[in-house]
C-alpha positions as a printed Julia matrix, in Angstrom:
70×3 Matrix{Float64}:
  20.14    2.62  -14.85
  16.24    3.22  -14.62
  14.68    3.44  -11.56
  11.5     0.63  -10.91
   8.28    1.49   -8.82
   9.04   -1.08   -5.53
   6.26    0.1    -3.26
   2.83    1.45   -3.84
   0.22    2.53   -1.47
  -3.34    1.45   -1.47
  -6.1     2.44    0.43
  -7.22   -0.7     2.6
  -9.53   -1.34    5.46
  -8.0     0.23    7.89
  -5.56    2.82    6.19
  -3.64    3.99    3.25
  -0.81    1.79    3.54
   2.1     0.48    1.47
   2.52   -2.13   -0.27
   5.74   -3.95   -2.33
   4.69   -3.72   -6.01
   4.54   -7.36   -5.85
   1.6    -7.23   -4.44
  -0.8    -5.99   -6.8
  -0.05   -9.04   -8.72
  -1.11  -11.23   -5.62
  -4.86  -13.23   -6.57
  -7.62  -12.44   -4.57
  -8.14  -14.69   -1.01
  -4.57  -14.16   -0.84
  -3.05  -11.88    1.96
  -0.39   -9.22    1.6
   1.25   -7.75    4.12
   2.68   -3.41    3.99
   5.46   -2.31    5.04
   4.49   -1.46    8.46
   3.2    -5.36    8.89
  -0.27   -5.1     8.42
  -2.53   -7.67    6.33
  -4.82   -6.77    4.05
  -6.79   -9.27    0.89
  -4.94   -9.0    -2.27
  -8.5    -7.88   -3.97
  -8.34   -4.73   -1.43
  -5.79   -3.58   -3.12
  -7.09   -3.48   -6.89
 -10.19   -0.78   -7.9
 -10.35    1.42   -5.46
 -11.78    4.73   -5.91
 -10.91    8.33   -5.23
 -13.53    8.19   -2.11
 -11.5     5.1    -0.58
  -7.89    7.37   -1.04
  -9.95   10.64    0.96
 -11.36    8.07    3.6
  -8.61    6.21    4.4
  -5.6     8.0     6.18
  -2.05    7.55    5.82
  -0.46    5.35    7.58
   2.71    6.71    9.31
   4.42    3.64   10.2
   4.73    2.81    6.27
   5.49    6.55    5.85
   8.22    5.84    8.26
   9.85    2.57    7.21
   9.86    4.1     3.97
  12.05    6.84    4.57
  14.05    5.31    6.58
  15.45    3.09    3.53
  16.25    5.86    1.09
């Protein structure tokens, strides 16, 4: 059985945070919410640059919930 992609992280205002892979399919004006419950716009999470991943840290609560669900 193949493994699918369920999360991916984007950089956002506010943090690199993760996101279900459902949400890059979200329209713009639309919110999404990572895994450590913070809201972002669905456009924040499409073109982002290299400059956005450097500036933006990692947020450790996603980091967290993530591991903890193996």
């Amino acid at each position: 059985m193949a493994d699918y992609l369920t999360y991916v992280w984007r950089p956002v205002t506010g943090g690199r945070h993760a996101f279900p892979v459902s949400a890059t399919k979200t329209p713009a004006g639309v919110p999404v919410v990572a895994f450590c419950g913070a809201e972002a716009d669905a456009a924040e999470l499409h073109d982002r640059s290299e400059v956005d991943w450097i500036r933006e840290d990692t947020c450790m609560r996603c980091w967290h919930v993530l591991t903890a669900h193996p």
